Short mmCIF file of C-alpha atoms and ligand atoms in Angstrom, two decimals:
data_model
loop_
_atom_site.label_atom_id
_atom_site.label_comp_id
_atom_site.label_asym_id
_atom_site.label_seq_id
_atom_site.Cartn_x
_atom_site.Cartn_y
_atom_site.Cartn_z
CA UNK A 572 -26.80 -19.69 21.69
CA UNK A 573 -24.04 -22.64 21.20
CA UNK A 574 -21.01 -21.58 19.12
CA UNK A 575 -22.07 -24.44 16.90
CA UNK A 576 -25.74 -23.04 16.78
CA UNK A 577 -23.91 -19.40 15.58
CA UNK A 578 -21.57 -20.61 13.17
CA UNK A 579 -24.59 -22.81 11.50
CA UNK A 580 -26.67 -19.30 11.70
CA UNK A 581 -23.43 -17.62 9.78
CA UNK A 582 -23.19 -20.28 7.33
CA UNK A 583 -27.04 -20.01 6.28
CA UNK A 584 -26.64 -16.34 5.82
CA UNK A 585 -23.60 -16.52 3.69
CA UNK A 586 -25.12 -19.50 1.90
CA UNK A 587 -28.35 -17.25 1.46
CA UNK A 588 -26.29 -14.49 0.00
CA UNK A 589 -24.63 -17.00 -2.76
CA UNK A 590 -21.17 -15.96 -1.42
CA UNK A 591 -20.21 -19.25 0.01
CA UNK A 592 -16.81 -20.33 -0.75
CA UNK A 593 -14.78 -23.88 -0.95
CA UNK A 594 -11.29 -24.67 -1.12
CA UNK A 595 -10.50 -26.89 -4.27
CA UNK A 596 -6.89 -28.67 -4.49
CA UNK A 597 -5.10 -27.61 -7.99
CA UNK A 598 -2.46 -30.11 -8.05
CA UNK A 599 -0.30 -28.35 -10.54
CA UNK A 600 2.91 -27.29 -11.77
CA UNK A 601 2.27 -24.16 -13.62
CA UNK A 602 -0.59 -23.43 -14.68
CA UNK A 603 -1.34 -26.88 -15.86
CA UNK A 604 -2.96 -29.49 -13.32
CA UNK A 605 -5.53 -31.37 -12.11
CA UNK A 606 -8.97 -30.32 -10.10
CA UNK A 607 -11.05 -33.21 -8.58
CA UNK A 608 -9.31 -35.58 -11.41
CA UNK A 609 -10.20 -33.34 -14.49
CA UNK A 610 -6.89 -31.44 -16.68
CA UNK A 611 -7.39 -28.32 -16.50
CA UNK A 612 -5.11 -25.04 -17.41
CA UNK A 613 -5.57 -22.44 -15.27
CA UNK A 614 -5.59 -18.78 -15.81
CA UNK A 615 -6.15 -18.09 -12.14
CA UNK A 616 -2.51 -17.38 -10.35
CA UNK A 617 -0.52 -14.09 -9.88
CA UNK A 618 2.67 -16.34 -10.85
CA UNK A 619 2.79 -13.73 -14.21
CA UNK A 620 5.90 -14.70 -15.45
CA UNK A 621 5.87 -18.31 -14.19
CA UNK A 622 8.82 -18.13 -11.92
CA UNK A 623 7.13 -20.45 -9.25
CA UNK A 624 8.87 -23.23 -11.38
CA UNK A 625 12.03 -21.56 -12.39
CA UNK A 626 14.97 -23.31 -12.63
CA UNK A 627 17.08 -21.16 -11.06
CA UNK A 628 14.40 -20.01 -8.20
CA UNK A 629 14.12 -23.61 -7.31
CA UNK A 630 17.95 -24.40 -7.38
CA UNK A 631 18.33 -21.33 -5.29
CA UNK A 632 15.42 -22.51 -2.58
CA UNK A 633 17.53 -25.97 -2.50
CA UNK A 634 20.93 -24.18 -1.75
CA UNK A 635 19.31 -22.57 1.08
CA UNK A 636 17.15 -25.06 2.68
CA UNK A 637 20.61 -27.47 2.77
CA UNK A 638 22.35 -24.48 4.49
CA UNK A 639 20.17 -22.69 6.96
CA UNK A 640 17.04 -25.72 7.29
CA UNK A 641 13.42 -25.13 6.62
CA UNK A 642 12.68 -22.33 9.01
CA UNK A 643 14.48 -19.07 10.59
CA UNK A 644 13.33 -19.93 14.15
CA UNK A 645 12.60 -16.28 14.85
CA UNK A 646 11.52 -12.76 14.56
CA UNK A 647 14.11 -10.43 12.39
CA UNK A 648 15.21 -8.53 15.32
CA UNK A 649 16.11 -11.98 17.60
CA UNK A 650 17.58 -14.30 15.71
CA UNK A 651 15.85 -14.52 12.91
CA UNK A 652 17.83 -12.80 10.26
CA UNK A 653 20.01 -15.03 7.76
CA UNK A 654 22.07 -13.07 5.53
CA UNK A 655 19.97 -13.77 2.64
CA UNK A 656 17.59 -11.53 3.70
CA UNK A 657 19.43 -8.66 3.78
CA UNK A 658 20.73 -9.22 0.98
CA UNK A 659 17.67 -9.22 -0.91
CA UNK A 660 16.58 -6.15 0.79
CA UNK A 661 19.58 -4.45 -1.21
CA UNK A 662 18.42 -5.89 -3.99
CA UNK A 663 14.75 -4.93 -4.01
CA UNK A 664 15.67 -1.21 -2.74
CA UNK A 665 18.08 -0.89 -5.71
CA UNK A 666 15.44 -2.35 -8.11
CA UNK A 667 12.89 -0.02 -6.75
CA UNK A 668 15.30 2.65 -6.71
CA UNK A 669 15.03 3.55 -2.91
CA UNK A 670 17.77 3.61 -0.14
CA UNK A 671 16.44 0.86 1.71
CA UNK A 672 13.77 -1.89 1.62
CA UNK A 673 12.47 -4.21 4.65
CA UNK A 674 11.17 -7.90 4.14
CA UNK A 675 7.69 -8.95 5.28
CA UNK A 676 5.71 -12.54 5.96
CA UNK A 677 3.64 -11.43 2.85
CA UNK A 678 2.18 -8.28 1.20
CA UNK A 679 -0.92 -8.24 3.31
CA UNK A 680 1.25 -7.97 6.46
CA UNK A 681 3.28 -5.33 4.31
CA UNK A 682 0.19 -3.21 3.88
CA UNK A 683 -0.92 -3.50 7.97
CA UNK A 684 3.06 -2.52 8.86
CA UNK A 685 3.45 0.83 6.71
CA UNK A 686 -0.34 2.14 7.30
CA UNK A 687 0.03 1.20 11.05
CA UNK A 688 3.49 2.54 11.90
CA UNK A 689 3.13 5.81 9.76
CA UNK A 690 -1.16 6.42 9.91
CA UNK A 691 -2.32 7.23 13.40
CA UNK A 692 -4.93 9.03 15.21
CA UNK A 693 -3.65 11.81 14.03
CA UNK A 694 -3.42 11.17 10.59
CA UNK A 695 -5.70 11.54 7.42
CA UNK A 696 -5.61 8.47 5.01
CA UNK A 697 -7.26 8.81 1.68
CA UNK A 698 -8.11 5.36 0.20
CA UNK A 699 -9.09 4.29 -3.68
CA UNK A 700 -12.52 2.57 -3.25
CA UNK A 701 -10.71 -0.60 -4.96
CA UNK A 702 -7.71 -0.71 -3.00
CA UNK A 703 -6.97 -4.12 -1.90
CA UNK A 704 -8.55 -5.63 1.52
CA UNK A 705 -5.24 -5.52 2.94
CA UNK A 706 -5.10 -1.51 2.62
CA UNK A 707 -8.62 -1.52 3.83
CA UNK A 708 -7.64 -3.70 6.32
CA UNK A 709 -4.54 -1.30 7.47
CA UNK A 710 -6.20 1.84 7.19
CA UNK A 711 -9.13 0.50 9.75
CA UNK A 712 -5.90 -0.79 12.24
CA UNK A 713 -4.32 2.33 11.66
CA UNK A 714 -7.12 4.28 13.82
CA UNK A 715 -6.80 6.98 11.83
CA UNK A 716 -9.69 9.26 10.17
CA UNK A 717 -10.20 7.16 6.40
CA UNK A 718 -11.73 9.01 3.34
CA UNK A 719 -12.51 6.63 0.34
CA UNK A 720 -12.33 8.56 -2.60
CA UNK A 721 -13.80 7.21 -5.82
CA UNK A 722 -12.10 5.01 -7.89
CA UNK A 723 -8.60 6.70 -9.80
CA UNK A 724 -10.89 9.86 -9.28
CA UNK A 725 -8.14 12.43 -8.20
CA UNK A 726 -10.22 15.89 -8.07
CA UNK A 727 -12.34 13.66 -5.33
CA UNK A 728 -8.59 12.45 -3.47
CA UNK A 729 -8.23 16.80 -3.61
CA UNK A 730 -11.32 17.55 -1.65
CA UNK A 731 -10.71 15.16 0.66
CA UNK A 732 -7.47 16.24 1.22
CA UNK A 733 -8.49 19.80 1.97
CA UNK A 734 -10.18 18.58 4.60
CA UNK A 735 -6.88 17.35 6.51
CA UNK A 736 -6.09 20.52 8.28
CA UNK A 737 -3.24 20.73 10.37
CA UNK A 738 -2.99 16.15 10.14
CA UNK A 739 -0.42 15.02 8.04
CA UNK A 740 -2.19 12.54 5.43
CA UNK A 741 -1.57 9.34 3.20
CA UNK A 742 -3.02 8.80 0.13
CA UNK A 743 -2.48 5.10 -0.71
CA UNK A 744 -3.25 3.42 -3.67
CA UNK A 745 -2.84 -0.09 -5.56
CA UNK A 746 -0.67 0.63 -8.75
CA UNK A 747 -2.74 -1.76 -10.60
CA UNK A 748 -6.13 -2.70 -8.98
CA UNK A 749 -6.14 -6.49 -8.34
CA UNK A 750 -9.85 -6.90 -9.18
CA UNK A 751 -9.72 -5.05 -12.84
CA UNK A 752 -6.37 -4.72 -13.64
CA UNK A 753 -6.62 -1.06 -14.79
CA UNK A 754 -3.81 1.19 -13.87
CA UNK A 755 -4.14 4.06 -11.24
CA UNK A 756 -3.55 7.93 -12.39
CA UNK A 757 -0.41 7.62 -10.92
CA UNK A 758 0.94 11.13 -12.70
CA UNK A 759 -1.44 13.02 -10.95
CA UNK A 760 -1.15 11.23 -7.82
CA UNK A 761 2.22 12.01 -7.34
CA UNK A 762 1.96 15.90 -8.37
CA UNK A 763 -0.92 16.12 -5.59
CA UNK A 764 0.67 14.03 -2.92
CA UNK A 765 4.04 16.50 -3.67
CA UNK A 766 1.63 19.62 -3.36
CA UNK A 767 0.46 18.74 -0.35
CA UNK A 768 3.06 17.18 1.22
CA UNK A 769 1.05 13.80 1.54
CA UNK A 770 2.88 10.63 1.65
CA UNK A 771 1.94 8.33 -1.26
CA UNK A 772 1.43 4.88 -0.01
CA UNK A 773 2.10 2.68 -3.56
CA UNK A 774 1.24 -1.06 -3.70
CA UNK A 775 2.80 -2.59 -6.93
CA UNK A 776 1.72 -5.92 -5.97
CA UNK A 777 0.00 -6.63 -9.37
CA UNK A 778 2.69 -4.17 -11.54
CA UNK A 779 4.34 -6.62 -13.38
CA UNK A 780 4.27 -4.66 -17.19
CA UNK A 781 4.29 -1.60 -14.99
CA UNK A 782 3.25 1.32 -14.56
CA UNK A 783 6.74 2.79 -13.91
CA UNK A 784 6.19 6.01 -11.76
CA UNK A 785 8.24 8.99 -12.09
CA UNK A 786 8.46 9.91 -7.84
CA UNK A 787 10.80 12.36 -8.14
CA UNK A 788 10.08 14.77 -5.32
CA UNK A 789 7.52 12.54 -3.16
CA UNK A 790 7.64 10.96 -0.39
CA UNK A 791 6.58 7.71 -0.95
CA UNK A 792 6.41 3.69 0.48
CA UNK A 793 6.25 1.29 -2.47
CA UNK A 794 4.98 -1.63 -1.35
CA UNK A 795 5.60 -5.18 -3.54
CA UNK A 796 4.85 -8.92 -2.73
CA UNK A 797 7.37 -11.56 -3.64
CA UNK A 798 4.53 -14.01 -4.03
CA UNK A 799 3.05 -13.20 -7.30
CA UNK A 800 5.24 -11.79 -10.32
CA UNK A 801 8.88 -13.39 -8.13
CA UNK A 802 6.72 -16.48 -7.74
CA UNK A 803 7.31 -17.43 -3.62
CA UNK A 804 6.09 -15.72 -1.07
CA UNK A 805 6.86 -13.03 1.13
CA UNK A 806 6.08 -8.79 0.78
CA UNK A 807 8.06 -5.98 1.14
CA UNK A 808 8.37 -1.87 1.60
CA UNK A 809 10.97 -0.18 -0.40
CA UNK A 810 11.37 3.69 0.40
CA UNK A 811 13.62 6.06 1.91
CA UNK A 812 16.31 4.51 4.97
CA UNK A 813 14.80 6.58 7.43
CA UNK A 814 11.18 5.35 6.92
CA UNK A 815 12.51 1.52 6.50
CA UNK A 816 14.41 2.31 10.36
CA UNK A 817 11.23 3.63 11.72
CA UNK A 818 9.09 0.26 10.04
CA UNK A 819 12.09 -1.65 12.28
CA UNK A 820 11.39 -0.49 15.14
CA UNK A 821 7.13 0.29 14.69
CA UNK A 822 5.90 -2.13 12.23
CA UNK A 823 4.01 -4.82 14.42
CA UNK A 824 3.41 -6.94 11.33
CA UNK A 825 7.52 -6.83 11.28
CA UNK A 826 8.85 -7.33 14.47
CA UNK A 827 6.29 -9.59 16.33
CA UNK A 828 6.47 -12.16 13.74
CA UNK A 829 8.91 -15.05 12.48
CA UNK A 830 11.34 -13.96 9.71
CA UNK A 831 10.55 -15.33 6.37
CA UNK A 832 12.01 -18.62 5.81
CA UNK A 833 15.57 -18.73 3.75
CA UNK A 834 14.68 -20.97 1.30
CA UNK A 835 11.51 -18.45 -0.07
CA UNK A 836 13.94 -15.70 0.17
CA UNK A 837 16.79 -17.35 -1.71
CA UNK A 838 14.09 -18.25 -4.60
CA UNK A 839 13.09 -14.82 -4.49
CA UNK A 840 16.36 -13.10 -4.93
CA UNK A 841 16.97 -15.73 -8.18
CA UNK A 842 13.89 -14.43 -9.17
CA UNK A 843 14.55 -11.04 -8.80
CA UNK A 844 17.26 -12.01 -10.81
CA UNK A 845 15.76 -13.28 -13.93
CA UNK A 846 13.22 -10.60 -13.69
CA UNK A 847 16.06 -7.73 -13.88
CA UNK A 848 17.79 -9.94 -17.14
CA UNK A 849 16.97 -10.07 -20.65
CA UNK A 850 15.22 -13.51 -19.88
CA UNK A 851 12.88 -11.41 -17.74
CA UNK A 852 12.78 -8.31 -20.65
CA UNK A 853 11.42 -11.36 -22.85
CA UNK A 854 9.07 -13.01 -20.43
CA UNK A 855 7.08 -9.95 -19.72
CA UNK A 856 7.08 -9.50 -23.71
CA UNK A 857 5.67 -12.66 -23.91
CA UNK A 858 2.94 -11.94 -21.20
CA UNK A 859 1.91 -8.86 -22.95
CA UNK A 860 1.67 -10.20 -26.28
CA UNK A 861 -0.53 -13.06 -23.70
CA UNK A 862 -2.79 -9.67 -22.77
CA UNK A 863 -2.96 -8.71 -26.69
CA UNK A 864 -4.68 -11.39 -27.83
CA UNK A 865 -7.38 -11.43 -25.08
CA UNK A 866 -7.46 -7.60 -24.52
CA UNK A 867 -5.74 -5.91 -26.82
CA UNK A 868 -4.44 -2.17 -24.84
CA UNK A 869 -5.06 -3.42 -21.48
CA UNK A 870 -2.19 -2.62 -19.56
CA UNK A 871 -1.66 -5.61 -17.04
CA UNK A 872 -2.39 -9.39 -16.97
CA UNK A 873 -5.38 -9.46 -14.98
CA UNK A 874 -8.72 -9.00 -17.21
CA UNK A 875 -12.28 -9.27 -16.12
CA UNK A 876 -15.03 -10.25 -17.93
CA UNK A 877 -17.89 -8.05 -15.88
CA UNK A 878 -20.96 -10.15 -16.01
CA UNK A 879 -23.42 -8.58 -13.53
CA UNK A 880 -25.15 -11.24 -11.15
CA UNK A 881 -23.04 -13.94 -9.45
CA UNK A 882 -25.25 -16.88 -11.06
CA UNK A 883 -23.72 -15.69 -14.28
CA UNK A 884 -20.43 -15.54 -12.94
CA UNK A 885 -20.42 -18.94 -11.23
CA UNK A 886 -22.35 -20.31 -15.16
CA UNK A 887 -19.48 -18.88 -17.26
CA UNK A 888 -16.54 -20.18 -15.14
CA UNK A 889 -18.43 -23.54 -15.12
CA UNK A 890 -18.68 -23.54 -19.08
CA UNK A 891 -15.16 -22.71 -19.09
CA UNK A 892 -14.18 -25.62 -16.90
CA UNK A 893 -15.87 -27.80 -18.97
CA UNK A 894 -13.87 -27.02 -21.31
CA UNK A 895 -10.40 -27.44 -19.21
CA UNK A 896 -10.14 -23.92 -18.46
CA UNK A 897 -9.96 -23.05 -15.10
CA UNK A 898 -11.25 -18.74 -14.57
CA UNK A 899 -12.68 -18.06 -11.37
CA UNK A 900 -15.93 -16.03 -11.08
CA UNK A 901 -15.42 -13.45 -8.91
CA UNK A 902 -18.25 -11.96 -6.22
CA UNK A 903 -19.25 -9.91 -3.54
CA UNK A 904 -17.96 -9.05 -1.35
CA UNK A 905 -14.76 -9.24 -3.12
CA UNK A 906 -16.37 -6.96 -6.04
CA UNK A 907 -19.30 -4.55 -5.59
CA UNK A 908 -22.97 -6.16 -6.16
CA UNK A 909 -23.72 -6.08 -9.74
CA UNK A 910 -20.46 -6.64 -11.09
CA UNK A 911 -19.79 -10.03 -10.50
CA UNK A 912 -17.09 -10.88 -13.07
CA UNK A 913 -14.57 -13.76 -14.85
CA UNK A 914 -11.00 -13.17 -13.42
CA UNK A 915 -8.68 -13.79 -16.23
CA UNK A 916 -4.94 -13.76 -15.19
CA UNK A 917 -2.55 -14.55 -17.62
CA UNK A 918 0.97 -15.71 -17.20
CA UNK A 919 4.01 -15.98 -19.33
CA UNK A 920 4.05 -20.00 -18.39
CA UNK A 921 1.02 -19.80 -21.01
CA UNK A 922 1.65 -21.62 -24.09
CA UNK A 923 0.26 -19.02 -27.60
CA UNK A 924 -2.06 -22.03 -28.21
CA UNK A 925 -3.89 -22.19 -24.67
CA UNK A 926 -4.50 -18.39 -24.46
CA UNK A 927 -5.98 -18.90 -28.12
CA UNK A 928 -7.96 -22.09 -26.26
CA UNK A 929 -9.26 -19.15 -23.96
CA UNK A 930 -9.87 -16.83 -26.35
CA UNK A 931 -12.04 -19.32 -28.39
CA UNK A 932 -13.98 -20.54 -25.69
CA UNK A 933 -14.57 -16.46 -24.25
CA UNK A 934 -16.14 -15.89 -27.91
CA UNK A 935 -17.87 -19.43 -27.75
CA UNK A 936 -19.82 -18.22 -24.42
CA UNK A 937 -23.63 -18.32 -24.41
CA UNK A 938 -23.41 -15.11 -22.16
CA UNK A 939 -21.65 -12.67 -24.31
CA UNK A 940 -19.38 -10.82 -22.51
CA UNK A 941 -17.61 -7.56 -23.10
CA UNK A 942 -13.45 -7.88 -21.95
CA UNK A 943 -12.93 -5.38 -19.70
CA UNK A 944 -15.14 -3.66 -16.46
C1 PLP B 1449 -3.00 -5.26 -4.42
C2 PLP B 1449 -2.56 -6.33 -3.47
N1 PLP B 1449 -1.83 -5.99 -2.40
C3 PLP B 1449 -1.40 -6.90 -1.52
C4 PLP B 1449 -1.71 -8.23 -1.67
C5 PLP B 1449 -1.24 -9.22 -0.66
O1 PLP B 1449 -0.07 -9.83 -1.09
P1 PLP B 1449 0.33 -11.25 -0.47
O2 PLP B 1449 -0.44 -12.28 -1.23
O3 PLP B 1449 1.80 -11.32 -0.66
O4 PLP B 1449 -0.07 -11.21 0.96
C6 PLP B 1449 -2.45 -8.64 -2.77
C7 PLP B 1449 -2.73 -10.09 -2.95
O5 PLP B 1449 -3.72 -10.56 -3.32
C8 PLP B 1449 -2.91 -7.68 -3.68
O6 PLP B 1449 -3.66 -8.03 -4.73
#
């Protein structure tokens, strides 16, 4: 067989499956753009408070590309490091309230780095069944023994952990789950990882109107992306000094890799800025009174619409865009079979009278649809 003749086989079969994907161009600012010629306002992006285009995060990004150039020619621990990234590392670990924090290209590698360098052979790591790919992804690397407990079900995470024996064991979990936006137990989490002497393994990627955790106690890595709610791109582990010195000098996601560039870590740290201000304190008020009008109680921006089949999916999010309103239908293998959905994200860059645009068209669809999984 021809490597032409396989990837033609591969394409029929994913074809055949409905799961076949495309890039489309958004050319946007914000959530407002174009798609193949057409306005459209998206509700699509993790950019939750709509810092992407934020003054400041864009002066900042300027500042440093005139200083230090477009790219930091190395890995970290050569000559990668600019003083800007340090100095946001201070800044994260003190947001996060941890001793230390350590940069990353991006969450995903963030995720690989902290289940490589602490999971192991010799290691037990309990994973929610939602947990993002990139946990899935790490756990697998990690060659350690996984158990997948059910989703936020924490008497399941206890069984499994009886099981670890003499191992030490993880238990990692998204703090919001990107694919339904609900919130993980996080209480109980932390009381059983502190019981057992697990270490918890948080990914607050998506917690932009929290949950705040009370870790008193546990150990724990919080892992955070700046690419969604700080609007560039980039990931990150906040947690004790002595953990963030052992990522240093384990975490192959860190070291064999080029430092992020200064001008995505300048925008960040003016981000992280607003964010931590009373401009930020009214932003993410104005993204959860976003969430209240689409789903009132939900506790984070991202709200499906569970529709079942993927043709019903892929029909709804076509309605929509003929209507300017760009929600993606979400499938397997990305959700489980059955529960093919609309991904509504909202941001704080919404204008009131789009989400009520949204909200009217949601009602308006032939398919009625019940907000929430
Ligand atoms: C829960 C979760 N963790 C990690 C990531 C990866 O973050 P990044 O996009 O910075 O690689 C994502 C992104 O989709 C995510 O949803």
């Amino acid at each position: 067989v021809t490597w032409s003749a396989w990837a033609a086989g591969e394409r029929h079969r994913i074809l055949d499956a409905g799961q076949w994907r495309q890039i489309r161009d958004f050319d946007a600012v914000g959530p407002r753009g174009t798609v193949g010629g057409r306005e459209v306002v998206s509700f699509a992006s993790n950019d939750y408070l709509g810092l992407t285009t934020h003054p400041a995060a864009i002066a900042a990004a300027h500042a440093a590309l005139d200083r230090w150039g477009v790219g930091s020619g190395s890995a970290r621990l050569i000559v990668g490091a600019r003083p800007v990234h340090s100095e946001l590392e201070h800044e994260l670990a003190a947001w996060k309230h941890a001793s230390a924090a350590l940069l990353f290209p991006t969450g995903y590698a963030a995720n690989l780095g902290v289940l490589t360098t602490f999971g192991g052979p010799d290691t037990l790591i309990c994973s929610d069944e939602r947990n993002h790919a990139s946990i899935v992804d790490g756990a697998r690397l990690a060659h350690a023994e996984v158990g997948i407990y059910r989703h936020a079900d924490v008497d399941h995470l206890a069984t499994l952990l009886d099981t670890a024996g003499h191992r030490r064991s993880i238990v990692v979990t998204d703090s919001v789950f990107s694919m339904d936006g609900d919130v993980a137990p996080l209480d109980d989490l932390v009381d059983l990882c502190r019981a057992r002497g697990a270490m918890l393994v948080l990914d607050e990627a998506h917690a932009v109107l929290g949950p705040e955790p009370d870790l008193d106690g546990v150990d724990v890595l919080r892992v955070g992306t700046l690419s969604k709610t700080l609007g560039t791109l980039g990931g990150f582990v906040a947690a004790d000094g002595a953990f963030v010195e052992l990522l240093v000098n384990r975490a192959r996601p860190f070291i064999f890799t080029t430092a992020p560039t200064p001008a995505d870590i300048a925008a960040a740290r003016a981000s992280l800025a607003v964010l931590r201000s009373a401009e930020g304190v009214a932003l993410c008020a104005r993204l959860r009174a976003h969430v209240g009008r689409i789903a009132p109680g939900h506790p984070s921006p991202i709200i499906p619409v569970v529709l079942g089949d993927e043709q019903r999916a892929l029909d709804a999010s076509a309605a929509l865009l003929d209507r300017g309103l760009l929600v993606p239908a979400i499938r397997p293998p990305t959700v489980a079979p059955g529960t093919s959905r609309l991904r509504i994200s909202l941001s704080a860059a919404h204008t009131t009278a789009e989400v009520e645009r949204l909200a009217v068209a949601l009602a308006e669809l032939s398919t009625p649809a019940t907000v929430g999984s």
